[in-house]
mmCIF file of C-alpha atoms in Angstrom:
data_model
loop_
_atom_site.group_PDB
_atom_site.id
_atom_site.type_symbol
_atom_site.label_atom_id
_atom_site.label_comp_id
_atom_site.label_asym_id
_atom_site.label_seq_id
_atom_site.Cartn_x
_atom_site.Cartn_y
_atom_site.Cartn_z
ATOM 1 C CA MET A 1 -50.799 22.896 -12.003
ATOM 2 C CA SER A 2 -52.764 25.902 -10.764
ATOM 3 C CA ASP A 3 -49.627 27.983 -11.315
ATOM 4 C CA LEU A 4 -49.720 27.224 -15.049
ATOM 5 C CA VAL A 5 -53.438 27.910 -15.253
ATOM 6 C CA ASP A 6 -53.384 31.251 -13.440
ATOM 7 C CA GLY A 7 -50.419 32.433 -15.524
ATOM 8 C CA ARG A 8 -52.133 31.467 -18.741
ATOM 9 C CA ILE A 9 -55.370 33.202 -17.718
ATOM 10 C CA ALA A 10 -53.474 36.353 -16.726
ATOM 11 C CA ARG A 11 -51.711 36.487 -20.100
ATOM 12 C CA LYS A 12 -54.812 35.625 -22.134
ATOM 13 C CA TYR A 13 -56.935 38.363 -20.553
ATOM 14 C CA ASN A 14 -54.099 40.877 -20.236
ATOM 15 C CA LEU A 15 -54.214 40.744 -16.435
ATOM 16 C CA VAL A 16 -50.446 40.499 -15.907
ATOM 17 C CA THR A 17 -49.300 42.958 -13.219
ATOM 18 C CA ASP A 18 -45.967 43.807 -11.612
ATOM 19 C CA PHE A 19 -47.481 42.702 -8.297
ATOM 20 C CA GLY A 20 -48.359 39.319 -9.803
ATOM 21 C CA LYS A 21 -44.905 38.936 -11.339
ATOM 22 C CA PHE A 22 -43.410 39.498 -7.895
ATOM 23 C CA MET A 23 -45.898 37.566 -5.766
ATOM 24 C CA ASP A 24 -46.367 34.471 -7.938
ATOM 25 C CA PRO A 25 -42.798 33.154 -7.585
ATOM 26 C CA LEU A 26 -42.744 34.205 -3.924
ATOM 27 C CA ALA A 27 -45.960 32.268 -3.241
ATOM 28 C CA ASP A 28 -44.480 29.230 -5.014
ATOM 29 C CA LYS A 29 -41.367 29.382 -2.840
ATOM 30 C CA MET A 30 -43.412 29.744 0.348
ATOM 31 C CA LEU A 31 -45.587 26.754 -0.589
ATOM 32 C CA VAL A 32 -42.565 24.573 -1.374
ATOM 33 C CA LEU A 33 -40.624 25.560 1.743
ATOM 34 C CA SER A 34 -43.684 25.088 3.982
ATOM 35 C CA ALA A 35 -44.221 21.585 2.617
ATOM 36 C CA MET A 36 -40.528 20.777 3.022
ATOM 37 C CA CYS A 37 -40.574 21.929 6.653
ATOM 38 C CA TYR A 38 -43.509 19.588 7.262
ATOM 39 C CA PHE A 39 -41.582 16.683 5.744
ATOM 40 C CA VAL A 40 -38.612 17.495 7.985
ATOM 41 C CA GLU A 41 -40.971 17.436 10.973
ATOM 42 C CA VAL A 42 -42.377 13.989 10.094
ATOM 43 C CA GLY A 43 -38.921 12.571 9.337
ATOM 44 C CA LEU A 44 -39.206 12.183 5.563
ATOM 45 C CA MET A 45 -36.604 14.823 4.690
ATOM 46 C CA PRO A 46 -33.422 15.993 6.411
ATOM 47 C CA GLY A 47 -33.287 19.668 7.350
ATOM 48 C CA TRP A 48 -30.108 20.243 5.362
ATOM 49 C CA VAL A 49 -32.034 19.546 2.132
ATOM 50 C CA VAL A 50 -34.335 22.457 2.971
ATOM 51 C CA ALA A 51 -31.254 24.583 3.730
ATOM 52 C CA VAL A 52 -29.768 23.793 0.288
ATOM 53 C CA VAL A 53 -33.045 24.709 -1.440
ATOM 54 C CA LEU A 54 -33.291 27.921 0.596
ATOM 55 C CA LEU A 55 -29.673 28.826 -0.194
ATOM 56 C CA ARG A 56 -30.307 28.332 -3.920
ATOM 57 C CA GLU A 57 -33.446 30.490 -3.808
ATOM 58 C CA PHE A 58 -31.710 33.321 -1.939
ATOM 59 C CA GLY A 59 -28.657 33.021 -4.198
ATOM 60 C CA VAL A 60 -30.606 33.219 -7.454
ATOM 61 C CA SER A 61 -32.805 36.031 -6.090
ATOM 62 C CA GLY A 62 -29.701 37.959 -5.024
ATOM 63 C CA LEU A 63 -28.126 37.407 -8.430
ATOM 64 C CA ARG A 64 -31.258 38.774 -10.099
ATOM 65 C CA LEU A 65 -31.198 41.856 -7.863
ATOM 66 C CA LEU A 66 -27.552 42.537 -8.735
ATOM 67 C CA ALA A 67 -28.386 42.108 -12.417
ATOM 68 C CA VAL A 68 -31.359 44.491 -12.255
ATOM 69 C CA GLU A 69 -29.138 47.173 -10.706
ATOM 70 C CA GLN A 70 -26.935 46.856 -13.804
ATOM 71 C CA GLY A 71 -29.850 46.927 -16.223
ATOM 72 C CA ILE A 72 -29.513 43.209 -16.954
ATOM 73 C CA VAL A 73 -32.571 40.972 -17.023
ATOM 74 C CA ILE A 74 -31.976 37.338 -16.140
ATOM 75 C CA ALA A 75 -34.617 35.297 -17.889
ATOM 76 C CA ALA A 76 -35.988 32.158 -16.314
ATOM 77 C CA ALA A 77 -33.903 29.165 -17.375
ATOM 78 C CA TRP A 78 -35.397 25.843 -18.406
ATOM 79 C CA SER A 79 -33.425 24.160 -15.646
ATOM 80 C CA GLY A 80 -35.268 26.343 -13.132
ATOM 81 C CA LYS A 81 -38.617 25.380 -14.623
ATOM 82 C CA ILE A 82 -37.626 21.707 -14.541
ATOM 83 C CA LYS A 83 -36.486 22.124 -10.919
ATOM 84 C CA THR A 84 -39.866 23.580 -10.016
ATOM 85 C CA GLY A 85 -41.758 20.805 -11.795
ATOM 86 C CA VAL A 86 -39.654 18.028 -10.266
ATOM 87 C CA THR A 87 -39.979 19.603 -6.824
ATOM 88 C CA MET A 88 -43.765 19.921 -7.060
ATOM 89 C CA VAL A 89 -44.176 16.321 -8.258
ATOM 90 C CA ALA A 90 -41.770 15.011 -5.592
ATOM 91 C CA LEU A 91 -43.610 16.901 -2.851
ATOM 92 C CA GLY A 92 -46.914 15.507 -4.117
ATOM 93 C CA ILE A 93 -45.477 11.993 -3.936
ATOM 94 C CA LEU A 94 -44.223 12.698 -0.418
ATOM 95 C CA ILE A 95 -47.717 13.759 0.637
ATOM 96 C CA ILE A 96 -48.977 10.370 -0.526
ATOM 97 C CA ALA A 97 -46.027 8.675 1.218
ATOM 98 C CA THR A 98 -47.219 10.024 4.590
ATOM 99 C CA GLN A 99 -50.307 7.804 4.413
ATOM 100 C CA PRO A 100 -50.225 4.789 6.747
ATOM 101 C CA TRP A 101 -50.949 2.340 3.920
ATOM 102 C CA PHE A 102 -48.033 3.558 1.793
ATOM 103 C CA PRO A 103 -45.251 0.933 1.447
ATOM 104 C CA ALA A 104 -41.620 1.968 2.102
ATOM 105 C CA PRO A 105 -42.144 5.716 2.645
ATOM 106 C CA GLN A 106 -38.498 6.230 3.651
ATOM 107 C CA VAL A 107 -37.173 4.769 0.386
ATOM 108 C CA VAL A 108 -39.531 6.900 -1.693
ATOM 109 C CA ALA A 109 -38.655 9.938 0.438
ATOM 110 C CA VAL A 110 -34.927 9.538 -0.233
ATOM 111 C CA ILE A 111 -35.553 9.235 -3.977
ATOM 112 C CA CYS A 112 -37.735 12.364 -3.885
ATOM 113 C CA TRP A 113 -35.317 14.535 -1.957
ATOM 114 C CA VAL A 114 -32.359 13.369 -4.047
ATOM 115 C CA LEU A 115 -34.264 14.429 -7.192
ATOM 116 C CA ILE A 116 -35.065 17.775 -5.555
ATOM 117 C CA LEU A 117 -31.403 18.241 -4.578
ATOM 118 C CA VAL A 118 -29.998 17.350 -7.997
ATOM 119 C CA THR A 119 -32.339 19.672 -9.906
ATOM 120 C CA THR A 120 -31.916 22.449 -7.330
ATOM 121 C CA LEU A 121 -28.117 22.318 -7.436
ATOM 122 C CA TYR A 122 -27.969 21.990 -11.218
ATOM 123 C CA SER A 123 -30.279 24.940 -11.849
ATOM 124 C CA GLY A 124 -28.587 27.096 -9.220
ATOM 125 C CA ILE A 125 -25.128 26.417 -10.637
ATOM 126 C CA GLU A 126 -26.399 27.046 -14.170
ATOM 127 C CA TYR A 127 -27.809 30.459 -13.191
ATOM 128 C CA PHE A 128 -24.490 31.515 -11.677
ATOM 129 C CA VAL A 129 -22.303 30.138 -14.484
ATOM 130 C CA LYS A 130 -24.421 31.700 -17.245
ATOM 131 C CA ASN A 131 -24.529 35.049 -15.442
ATOM 132 C CA ILE A 132 -20.989 35.331 -14.085
ATOM 133 C CA ASN A 133 -20.719 38.660 -15.924
ATOM 134 C CA VAL A 134 -23.014 40.210 -13.295
ATOM 135 C CA PHE A 135 -20.252 39.786 -10.701
ATOM 136 C CA LYS A 136 -17.572 41.227 -12.986
ATOM 137 C CA HIS A 137 -19.492 44.492 -13.113
ATOM 138 C CA CYS A 138 -19.901 44.670 -9.313
ATOM 139 C CA ALA A 139 -16.286 45.505 -8.534
#
């Protein structure tokens, strides 16, 4: 939620900077991965789910770097925005699921990490399929 607000404020008051464009997504990734590591620690998420998310993030970031070297800009895809939204909501639900009064935390946890996995894999595959031309120019 704060991510939407700070972006909107930056655009409204012409405060968008290259530093902000770089750091904002990086901060989002660090927040998500930190939360996921916590959920691995408390047994609500398997470590391999975090590995899949990390692999997708590195893969898409690497793809963007290759594209930039070729003068190609890869715009953010809706599937990536949906992935981020689903992930943030799922992590919020998992925070609530850690409370002692919460019924069936393991069931809710599985649903949450399956949703995270599905949206992560879908958006990652979409980025690579839509931008396969970046690899054709690498050789």
